[in-house]
């Protein structure tokens, strides 16, 4: 039973990793993972390569110009931890999609090893193997397992941190081991901080006086608090002072409220689109990325853990991790409604609860004997096989060459000293272009904002363009407005001309740089 489950787990892990090796050189796809990989992290690595990793103090940009270090708008959404392995991979392995995916493939393998190391301390071997089998078969990991983004780091650190927490709590010693892992988890990404309320919730149901519980709560949160101070100190150094840190923090806090973020910026407002409903969107994400069989087993496992009074350490780890994995969705409702990969950290705990439904959570429980054990293994393999099959199809549904084709077509038109405002949404095509490209410029307010913001750097640009989709007449009518108030006075050097980019028709308007950057 034990050997068979381990062999099956190994087979599904190798299948997952093998698929990602085969897919490593594909163009950025049509999912939000493709956008993040090309338009954010891939683009940021281009910026770091142009100006130096330590010269820019490990701050990846969401906007930069390779000839002017003054134009550097940092990407504020996540700590810079990921660049320690993404940037060297980009620099030395080809400076393309495959170079970044090799780095993330290593992180995926590291995450699976960390899951195994964490669970083997609190779970029986067959439960650990079943968890790894279900986790490595999820469509979520087939599509987003090598996504060039940072949340995968939290998947790596969450189970081993929670396992160390239970070892410290149940044995009354080993706090330093928990402290070290929790501190490292806090350095990976903001998602990891949601582990704290998950542990606090379980601790509420454990014995002890109020003072003792407060002491435990303080000790649980202490390493995360220290890691937050370290991240804050790095940002003060990287941003050049407390004033710039306050701006960075403000932009980050806006992420809690998507509508508020849209109101703060013309570009965000232009990119926003219609806000999807939260609960239906979240349910759809779970059905696509986790699937009904695993969700059903996880629900049974949760009921089994709660019915047992959360007596076993493994049950406590599973429920605390589930809470920690779900809380980011409610904290960042706007983002969670749009991002399918929001449950990456929680995915391991869906798999763990599903495994617990089949094999139980108690460490001293005997493994099921034949024929029950064989029947459970067959059921487990069937669920994992079905999930993996859906995962391959899920990945194929997003595959496209549109961004690479359009980006390479743009690269033939725009050079490194060009400034391009585009009505197109933020997309991975800018990974292939050396020009400064500002997406989502669909209103006159955005246009005027950019004139003002880039006026100090006017000497960096030889040409200025507006690129827009002719289908977006409702958004870009001001470009063809004949009234004196609507047209762009004294700026147009060439009339709009139709161009073809990667199979699509667009209009290109070239402006006079002196007129564009001139003070009003």
Coordinates of C-alpha atoms in Angstrom, one line a residue:
X1 CA 0.0 0.0 0.0
X2 CA 2.7 2.5 1.1
X3 CA 5.0 1.6 -1.8
X4 CA 2.2 1.6 -4.4
X5 CA 1.0 5.1 -3.3
X6 CA 4.5 6.5 -3.4
X7 CA 5.1 5.1 -6.9
X8 CA 1.8 6.6 -8.1
X9 CA 2.7 10.0 -6.6
X10 CA 6.1 9.9 -8.3
X11 CA 4.5 9.1 -11.6
X12 CA 2.1 12.0 -11.4
X13 CA 4.8 14.4 -10.3
X14 CA 7.0 13.4 -13.2
X15 CA 4.1 13.8 -15.6
X16 CA 3.5 17.4 -14.3
X17 CA 7.2 18.3 -14.5
X18 CA 7.6 16.7 -17.9
X19 CA 4.7 18.7 -19.3
X20 CA 6.2 21.9 -18.1
X21 CA 9.5 21.0 -19.6
X22 CA 7.8 20.4 -23.0
X23 CA 5.9 23.7 -22.7
X24 CA 8.8 25.9 -21.5
X25 CA 9.4 27.7 -24.8
X26 CA 5.8 28.4 -25.7
X27 CA 4.9 32.1 -26.2
X28 CA 3.1 33.9 -23.4
X29 CA -0.4 32.6 -23.3
X30 CA -3.8 34.2 -23.1
X31 CA -4.3 33.7 -19.3
X32 CA -3.5 36.2 -16.5
X33 CA -0.4 34.1 -15.9
X34 CA 0.8 34.9 -19.4
X35 CA 0.1 38.6 -18.8
X36 CA 2.0 38.5 -15.5
X37 CA 4.9 36.6 -17.0
X38 CA 5.4 38.8 -20.0
X39 CA 4.0 42.2 -19.1
X40 CA 5.2 42.3 -15.5
X41 CA 8.0 39.9 -14.5
X42 CA 9.5 39.3 -17.9
X43 CA 9.3 43.0 -18.6
X44 CA 10.8 43.7 -15.2
X45 CA 13.8 41.4 -15.8
X46 CA 14.4 43.4 -19.1
X47 CA 14.6 46.5 -17.0
X48 CA 17.0 45.0 -14.4
X49 CA 19.2 43.7 -17.2
X50 CA 19.3 47.2 -18.7
X51 CA 20.2 49.1 -15.5
X52 CA 21.6 46.5 -13.1
X53 CA 20.0 44.4 -10.4
X54 CA 21.7 46.1 -7.5
X55 CA 21.9 49.5 -9.1
X56 CA 18.1 49.5 -9.0
X57 CA 18.2 47.9 -5.6
X58 CA 16.3 44.8 -6.5
X59 CA 13.2 46.7 -7.5
X60 CA 11.6 45.3 -10.7
X61 CA 9.8 48.0 -12.8
X62 CA 6.4 48.0 -14.3
X63 CA 7.7 50.9 -16.4
X64 CA 11.3 51.8 -17.5
X65 CA 13.4 53.2 -20.3
X66 CA 16.6 51.3 -21.0
X67 CA 18.5 54.5 -21.9
X68 CA 17.3 56.6 -18.9
X69 CA 17.5 55.3 -15.4
X70 CA 15.3 58.1 -14.2
X71 CA 12.3 56.5 -15.8
X72 CA 11.7 53.7 -13.3
X73 CA 8.3 53.0 -11.9
X74 CA 8.6 50.1 -9.5
X75 CA 6.2 47.2 -9.5
X76 CA 4.7 47.5 -6.1
X77 CA 2.5 44.5 -5.8
X78 CA 4.9 42.0 -4.3
X79 CA 8.3 41.9 -2.4
X80 CA 11.3 41.5 -4.7
X81 CA 12.2 38.0 -3.5
X82 CA 11.4 36.4 -6.8
X83 CA 13.9 38.4 -8.7
X84 CA 16.8 36.6 -6.9
X85 CA 16.1 33.5 -9.0
X86 CA 14.1 35.0 -12.0
X87 CA 16.7 37.6 -12.9
X88 CA 19.8 35.3 -13.0
X89 CA 17.8 32.8 -15.1
X90 CA 16.7 35.5 -17.5
X91 CA 20.2 36.8 -17.8
X92 CA 22.0 33.5 -18.3
X93 CA 19.5 31.2 -19.9
X94 CA 18.4 33.0 -23.0
X95 CA 16.5 36.2 -22.1
X96 CA 13.3 34.6 -23.4
X97 CA 10.2 32.9 -22.1
X98 CA 12.0 29.6 -21.6
X99 CA 14.7 31.2 -19.4
X100 CA 12.1 32.4 -16.9
X101 CA 10.1 29.2 -17.0
X102 CA 13.2 27.2 -16.2
X103 CA 13.5 29.3 -13.0
X104 CA 9.8 28.6 -12.1
X105 CA 10.1 24.9 -13.0
X106 CA 12.9 24.8 -10.3
X107 CA 10.6 26.6 -7.9
X108 CA 7.7 24.1 -8.7
X109 CA 10.0 21.2 -7.9
X110 CA 11.2 22.9 -4.8
X111 CA 7.6 23.5 -3.7
X112 CA 6.7 19.8 -4.1
X113 CA 9.8 18.8 -2.1
X114 CA 8.8 21.3 0.7
X115 CA 5.3 19.8 0.7
X116 CA 6.8 16.4 1.2
X117 CA 9.2 17.5 3.9
X118 CA 6.4 19.3 5.8
X119 CA 3.8 16.6 5.7
X120 CA 6.1 13.7 6.5
X121 CA 6.4 15.0 10.0
X122 CA 2.6 15.0 10.7
X123 CA 1.1 12.5 8.2
X124 CA 1.4 8.8 7.4
X125 CA 3.4 7.9 4.2
X126 CA 0.3 7.0 2.2
X127 CA -1.4 10.3 3.2
X128 CA 1.6 12.3 2.1
X129 CA 1.8 10.4 -1.2
X130 CA -1.9 10.8 -1.8
X131 CA -1.6 14.6 -1.2
X132 CA 1.3 14.9 -3.6
X133 CA -0.5 12.8 -6.2
X134 CA -3.7 15.0 -6.0
X135 CA -1.7 18.2 -5.8
X136 CA 0.5 17.4 -8.8
X137 CA -2.6 16.5 -10.9
X138 CA -4.6 19.7 -10.3
X139 CA -5.4 21.7 -13.5
X140 CA -4.2 24.7 -11.4
X141 CA -0.7 23.5 -11.4
X142 CA -0.8 22.4 -15.0
X143 CA -1.7 25.9 -16.1
X144 CA 0.0 28.0 -13.4
X145 CA 2.6 25.7 -11.9
X146 CA 5.4 27.4 -13.9
X147 CA 3.7 30.8 -14.1
X148 CA 6.3 33.6 -13.9
X149 CA 4.9 35.1 -10.7
X150 CA 5.6 34.9 -7.0
X151 CA 2.6 33.2 -5.3
X152 CA 4.2 29.8 -5.9
X153 CA 6.7 30.6 -3.2
X154 CA 3.9 30.6 -0.7
X155 CA 2.8 27.1 -1.8
X156 CA 6.4 26.0 -1.0
X157 CA 6.6 27.6 2.5
X158 CA 3.0 27.1 3.8
X159 CA 2.8 23.4 4.6
X160 CA 6.3 23.1 6.1
X161 CA 5.7 26.2 8.2
X162 CA 2.4 24.9 9.5
X163 CA 4.0 21.5 10.2
X164 CA 6.7 23.1 12.3
X165 CA 4.1 25.1 14.1
X166 CA 2.3 21.9 15.2
X167 CA 5.6 20.3 16.2
X168 CA 6.4 23.2 18.4
X169 CA 2.9 23.4 19.9
X170 CA 2.4 19.7 20.5
X171 CA 5.9 19.0 21.8
X172 CA 6.4 22.3 23.6
X173 CA 9.8 22.7 22.1
X174 CA 11.4 23.5 18.7
X175 CA 10.2 27.1 18.4
X176 CA 13.4 28.2 16.7
X177 CA 12.7 25.8 13.8
X178 CA 9.2 27.3 13.4
X179 CA 10.6 30.8 13.8
X180 CA 13.1 30.4 11.0
X181 CA 10.6 28.9 8.5
X182 CA 7.9 31.5 9.4
X183 CA 10.4 34.3 8.9
X184 CA 11.4 33.0 5.5
X185 CA 7.8 32.5 4.6
X186 CA 7.1 36.2 5.4
X187 CA 9.9 37.3 3.1
X188 CA 8.4 35.4 0.1
X189 CA 5.1 37.2 -0.5
X190 CA 2.2 38.9 1.2
X191 CA 0.0 35.8 0.8
X192 CA 2.2 34.1 3.5
X193 CA 1.0 36.5 6.2
X194 CA -2.5 34.9 6.0
X195 CA -1.0 31.8 7.6
X196 CA -1.0 33.8 10.9
X197 CA -4.9 34.1 11.3
X198 CA -5.2 30.5 10.2
X199 CA -2.9 29.4 13.1
X200 CA -4.6 31.8 15.5
X201 CA -8.0 30.3 14.6
X202 CA -6.9 26.8 15.5
X203 CA -5.2 28.0 18.7
X204 CA -8.5 29.5 19.9
X205 CA -9.9 26.0 20.3
X206 CA -6.9 24.7 22.3
X207 CA -6.6 24.7 26.0
X208 CA -5.0 27.4 28.1
X209 CA -5.7 30.5 30.0
X210 CA -6.3 33.9 28.3
X211 CA -2.8 35.1 29.1
X212 CA -1.2 31.9 27.8
X213 CA -3.2 32.1 24.6
X214 CA -2.1 35.7 24.1
X215 CA 1.5 34.7 24.6
X216 CA 1.1 31.9 22.0
X217 CA -0.5 34.3 19.5
X218 CA 2.4 36.7 20.0
X219 CA 4.9 34.0 19.4
X220 CA 3.0 32.7 16.3
X221 CA 3.0 36.2 14.7
X222 CA 6.5 37.3 15.9
X223 CA 8.6 35.9 13.0
X224 CA 6.1 37.3 10.4
X225 CA 6.3 40.7 12.1
X226 CA 10.1 40.7 11.9
X227 CA 10.0 39.7 8.3
X228 CA 7.6 42.5 7.6
X229 CA 10.0 45.0 9.2
X230 CA 12.8 43.6 7.0
X231 CA 10.7 44.0 3.9
X232 CA 9.8 47.5 5.0
X233 CA 13.5 48.4 5.6
X234 CA 14.5 47.1 2.2
X235 CA 11.7 49.2 0.6
X236 CA 12.9 52.3 2.5
X237 CA 16.4 51.7 1.1
X238 CA 15.2 50.8 -2.4
X239 CA 12.7 53.7 -2.7
X240 CA 15.1 56.2 -1.2
X241 CA 13.3 57.3 1.9
X242 CA 10.1 57.1 4.0
X243 CA 8.2 59.5 1.7
X244 CA 8.6 57.2 -1.3
X245 CA 7.8 54.2 0.9
X246 CA 4.5 55.8 1.9
X247 CA 3.7 56.1 -1.9
X248 CA 4.6 52.5 -2.4
X249 CA 2.4 51.4 0.6
X250 CA -0.5 53.5 -0.7
X251 CA -0.4 51.8 -4.1
X252 CA -0.3 48.4 -2.4
X253 CA -3.1 49.1 0.0
X254 CA -5.3 50.2 -2.9
X255 CA -5.2 46.6 -4.0
X256 CA -7.6 45.8 -1.2
X257 CA -10.3 47.8 -3.0
X258 CA -10.3 47.4 -6.8
X259 CA -12.8 50.2 -7.3
X260 CA -10.7 52.6 -5.2
X261 CA -7.6 51.7 -7.3
X262 CA -9.5 52.5 -10.5
X263 CA -10.5 55.9 -9.1
X264 CA -6.8 56.8 -8.3
X265 CA -5.4 56.4 -11.8
X266 CA -6.7 57.1 -15.3
X267 CA -4.7 54.1 -16.6
X268 CA -6.2 51.8 -14.0
X269 CA -9.7 53.2 -14.7
X270 CA -9.2 52.5 -18.4
X271 CA -8.0 49.0 -17.8
X272 CA -10.6 48.1 -15.2
X273 CA -13.5 47.0 -17.3
X274 CA -16.7 45.6 -15.7
X275 CA -16.1 44.2 -12.2
X276 CA -17.1 40.5 -12.2
X277 CA -19.3 39.2 -9.4
X278 CA -17.2 37.8 -6.6
X279 CA -18.8 34.6 -5.5
X280 CA -19.8 33.2 -8.9
X281 CA -16.3 34.1 -10.2
X282 CA -14.6 32.4 -7.3
X283 CA -16.8 29.3 -7.7
X284 CA -15.9 29.2 -11.4
X285 CA -12.2 29.5 -10.7
X286 CA -12.3 26.6 -8.3
X287 CA -14.3 24.3 -10.6
X288 CA -11.8 25.0 -13.4
X289 CA -8.6 24.9 -11.4
X290 CA -9.3 22.2 -8.8
X291 CA -12.3 20.3 -10.2
X292 CA -15.4 18.7 -8.8
X293 CA -13.8 15.3 -7.7
X294 CA -11.1 16.9 -5.6
X295 CA -13.4 19.6 -4.2
X296 CA -15.9 16.9 -3.2
X297 CA -13.2 14.8 -1.5
X298 CA -11.8 17.9 0.2
X299 CA -15.3 18.7 1.5
X300 CA -15.6 15.2 2.9
X301 CA -12.2 15.6 4.4
X302 CA -13.1 18.9 6.1
X303 CA -16.2 17.3 7.6
X304 CA -14.1 14.3 8.8
X305 CA -11.5 16.6 10.4
X306 CA -14.1 18.8 12.2
X307 CA -16.1 15.7 13.3
X308 CA -12.9 14.4 14.9
X309 CA -12.6 17.6 16.9
X310 CA -9.3 18.6 15.2
X311 CA -7.5 16.3 17.5
X312 CA -4.7 15.2 15.2
X313 CA -1.9 17.6 14.2
X314 CA -2.5 16.9 10.5
X315 CA -6.2 17.9 10.8
X316 CA -5.1 21.2 12.4
X317 CA -2.5 21.8 9.7
X318 CA -5.1 21.1 7.0
X319 CA -7.8 23.4 8.4
X320 CA -5.4 26.2 9.3
X321 CA -3.9 26.0 5.8
X322 CA -7.4 26.0 4.2
X323 CA -8.3 29.2 6.1
X324 CA -5.0 30.8 5.2
X325 CA -5.5 29.9 1.5
X326 CA -9.1 31.2 1.4
X327 CA -8.5 34.5 3.3
X328 CA -6.6 36.3 0.5
X329 CA -9.7 35.9 -1.8
X330 CA -11.8 37.8 0.7
X331 CA -9.2 40.4 1.5
X332 CA -8.5 41.1 -2.2
X333 CA -12.0 40.5 -3.6
X334 CA -11.5 42.4 -6.8
X335 CA -8.3 40.6 -7.7
X336 CA -9.6 37.2 -6.6
X337 CA -12.6 37.6 -8.9
X338 CA -10.3 38.1 -11.9
X339 CA -7.4 35.8 -11.0
X340 CA -7.8 32.0 -11.4
X341 CA -4.5 31.3 -9.6
X342 CA -5.6 33.0 -6.4
X343 CA -5.8 29.6 -4.6
X344 CA -2.2 28.5 -5.3
X345 CA -1.2 28.6 -1.7
X346 CA -4.5 26.9 -0.7
X347 CA -4.3 24.2 -3.3
X348 CA -2.0 21.9 -1.2
X349 CA -4.6 22.0 1.5
X350 CA -7.4 21.0 -0.8
X351 CA -5.3 18.0 -1.8
X352 CA -4.5 17.3 1.9
X353 CA -8.1 17.3 2.9
X354 CA -9.0 15.1 0.0
X355 CA -6.3 12.6 1.0
X356 CA -7.5 12.8 4.6
X357 CA -11.1 11.9 3.4
X358 CA -9.8 8.7 2.0
X359 CA -7.1 7.7 4.5
X360 CA -7.8 9.6 7.7
X361 CA -5.7 12.2 9.5
X362 CA -4.5 10.2 12.5
X363 CA -0.8 9.4 12.4
X364 CA -1.0 6.2 14.4
X365 CA -3.9 4.8 12.3
X366 CA -3.2 1.6 10.4
X367 CA -3.1 1.8 6.6
X368 CA -6.2 0.2 5.0
X369 CA -5.8 -3.5 4.2
X370 CA -6.8 -5.3 1.1
X371 CA -9.2 -5.1 -0.7
X372 CA -10.2 -1.7 0.8
X373 CA -6.7 -0.3 0.3
X374 CA -6.6 -1.4 -3.3
X375 CA -10.0 0.1 -4.0
X376 CA -8.9 3.5 -2.4
X377 CA -5.7 3.5 -4.5
X378 CA -7.7 2.8 -7.7
X379 CA -10.1 5.7 -6.8
X380 CA -7.2 8.0 -6.0
X381 CA -5.5 7.2 -9.3
X382 CA -8.8 7.7 -11.2
X383 CA -9.3 11.1 -9.6
X384 CA -5.7 12.2 -10.2
X385 CA -5.7 10.9 -13.8
X386 CA -8.9 12.7 -14.6
X387 CA -7.6 15.9 -13.0
X388 CA -4.3 15.6 -15.0
X389 CA -6.2 15.0 -18.2
X390 CA -8.3 18.2 -17.5
X391 CA -5.1 20.0 -16.7
X392 CA -3.5 19.3 -20.1
X393 CA -6.7 20.5 -21.8
X394 CA -6.9 23.6 -19.5
X395 CA -3.4 24.6 -20.5
X396 CA -4.1 24.0 -24.2
X397 CA -7.2 26.3 -24.0
X398 CA -5.0 29.3 -23.2
X399 CA -2.2 28.6 -25.8
X400 CA -1.8 31.4 -28.4
X401 CA 1.0 33.0 -30.4
X402 CA -0.9 36.3 -30.8
X403 CA 1.2 38.2 -28.2
X404 CA 4.6 37.0 -29.6
X405 CA 3.5 37.8 -33.2
X406 CA 2.1 41.2 -32.3
X407 CA 5.1 42.0 -30.1
X408 CA 7.6 41.1 -32.8
X409 CA 5.7 43.2 -35.4
X410 CA 5.8 46.1 -33.0
X411 CA 9.5 45.7 -32.5
X412 CA 10.0 46.2 -36.2
X413 CA 8.3 49.6 -36.0
X414 CA 9.2 51.0 -32.6
X415 CA 12.8 51.5 -31.3
X416 CA 14.3 52.0 -27.9
X417 CA 13.9 55.8 -28.1
X418 CA 10.2 55.7 -28.9
X419 CA 7.3 56.5 -26.6
X420 CA 4.2 54.6 -27.4
X421 CA 0.8 55.1 -25.8
X422 CA -1.5 52.2 -26.7
X423 CA -5.3 51.8 -26.2
X424 CA -4.7 48.1 -25.9
X425 CA -4.9 46.5 -22.4
X426 CA -1.8 45.5 -20.6
X427 CA -0.5 42.5 -22.5
X428 CA 2.5 40.3 -22.8
X429 CA 3.4 41.8 -26.2
X430 CA 5.5 44.5 -24.6
X431 CA 8.0 41.8 -23.5
X432 CA 9.2 41.7 -27.1
X433 CA 9.5 45.5 -27.6
X434 CA 12.3 47.9 -26.5
X435 CA 10.2 51.1 -26.7
X436 CA 8.5 52.5 -23.7
X437 CA 4.9 51.2 -24.0
X438 CA 2.1 52.6 -21.9
X439 CA -1.1 50.3 -22.2
X440 CA -4.7 51.3 -21.6
X441 CA -4.5 54.9 -22.8
X442 CA -8.1 55.2 -23.8
X443 CA -9.1 58.6 -22.6
X444 CA -7.9 62.2 -23.0
X445 CA -7.3 62.3 -19.3
X446 CA -4.8 59.5 -19.6
X447 CA -3.1 61.2 -22.5
X448 CA -2.8 64.5 -20.6
X449 CA -1.5 62.7 -17.5
X450 CA 1.3 61.0 -19.4
X451 CA 2.3 64.3 -21.1
X452 CA 2.8 65.8 -17.7
X453 CA 4.5 62.8 -16.1
X454 CA 7.1 62.3 -18.8
X455 CA 7.9 65.9 -19.6
X456 CA 11.1 65.8 -17.4
X457 CA 12.3 62.9 -19.6
X458 CA 11.5 64.3 -23.0
X459 CA 15.1 64.1 -24.1
X460 CA 15.0 60.3 -23.9
X461 CA 12.6 60.0 -26.9
X462 CA 12.9 60.7 -30.6
X463 CA 9.4 59.7 -31.6
X464 CA 6.0 59.7 -29.9
X465 CA 3.1 57.5 -31.1
X466 CA -0.5 56.6 -30.2
X467 CA -1.5 53.1 -31.2
X468 CA -5.2 52.1 -31.0
X469 CA -7.6 49.5 -32.1
X470 CA -10.1 50.9 -34.6
X471 CA -12.9 48.8 -33.0
X472 CA -12.5 51.0 -29.8
X473 CA -14.3 54.0 -31.3
X474 CA -16.3 54.6 -28.1
X475 CA -13.1 55.0 -26.1
X476 CA -10.9 56.8 -28.5
X477 CA -13.4 59.1 -30.2
X478 CA -11.4 62.1 -28.9
X479 CA -8.5 61.2 -31.3
X480 CA -10.8 62.0 -34.2
X481 CA -12.8 64.8 -32.6
X482 CA -12.9 67.7 -35.0
X483 CA -13.8 70.3 -32.4
X484 CA -11.0 72.7 -31.2
X485 CA -11.4 71.3 -27.7
X486 CA -11.1 67.7 -28.8
X487 CA -8.3 67.6 -31.3
X488 CA -4.6 67.5 -30.5
X489 CA -3.4 70.9 -31.5
X490 CA 0.0 71.3 -33.2
X491 CA 1.0 67.8 -32.2
X492 CA 0.1 65.6 -35.2
X493 CA 3.1 65.2 -37.5
X494 CA 1.5 62.4 -39.6
X495 CA -2.1 61.5 -40.2
X496 CA -3.4 58.2 -38.7
X497 CA -2.3 55.3 -40.9
X498 CA -3.7 51.7 -40.7
X499 CA -1.1 49.1 -39.9
X500 CA -1.3 45.3 -39.3
X501 CA 0.2 43.8 -36.2
X502 CA 0.2 40.1 -35.6
X503 CA -2.9 39.4 -37.6
X504 CA -4.9 42.4 -36.2
X505 CA -5.6 45.8 -37.8
X506 CA -4.7 48.9 -35.8
X507 CA -4.2 52.7 -36.3
X508 CA -1.0 54.5 -35.7
X509 CA -0.8 58.2 -35.0
X510 CA 2.7 59.8 -34.8
X511 CA 3.0 63.0 -32.8
X512 CA 5.6 65.8 -32.8
X513 CA 7.8 65.1 -29.7
X514 CA 8.5 68.8 -29.1
X515 CA 4.8 69.7 -29.2
X516 CA 3.8 66.6 -27.1
X517 CA 6.2 67.3 -24.2
X518 CA 5.9 71.2 -24.4
X519 CA 4.6 72.9 -21.3
X520 CA 0.9 74.0 -21.6

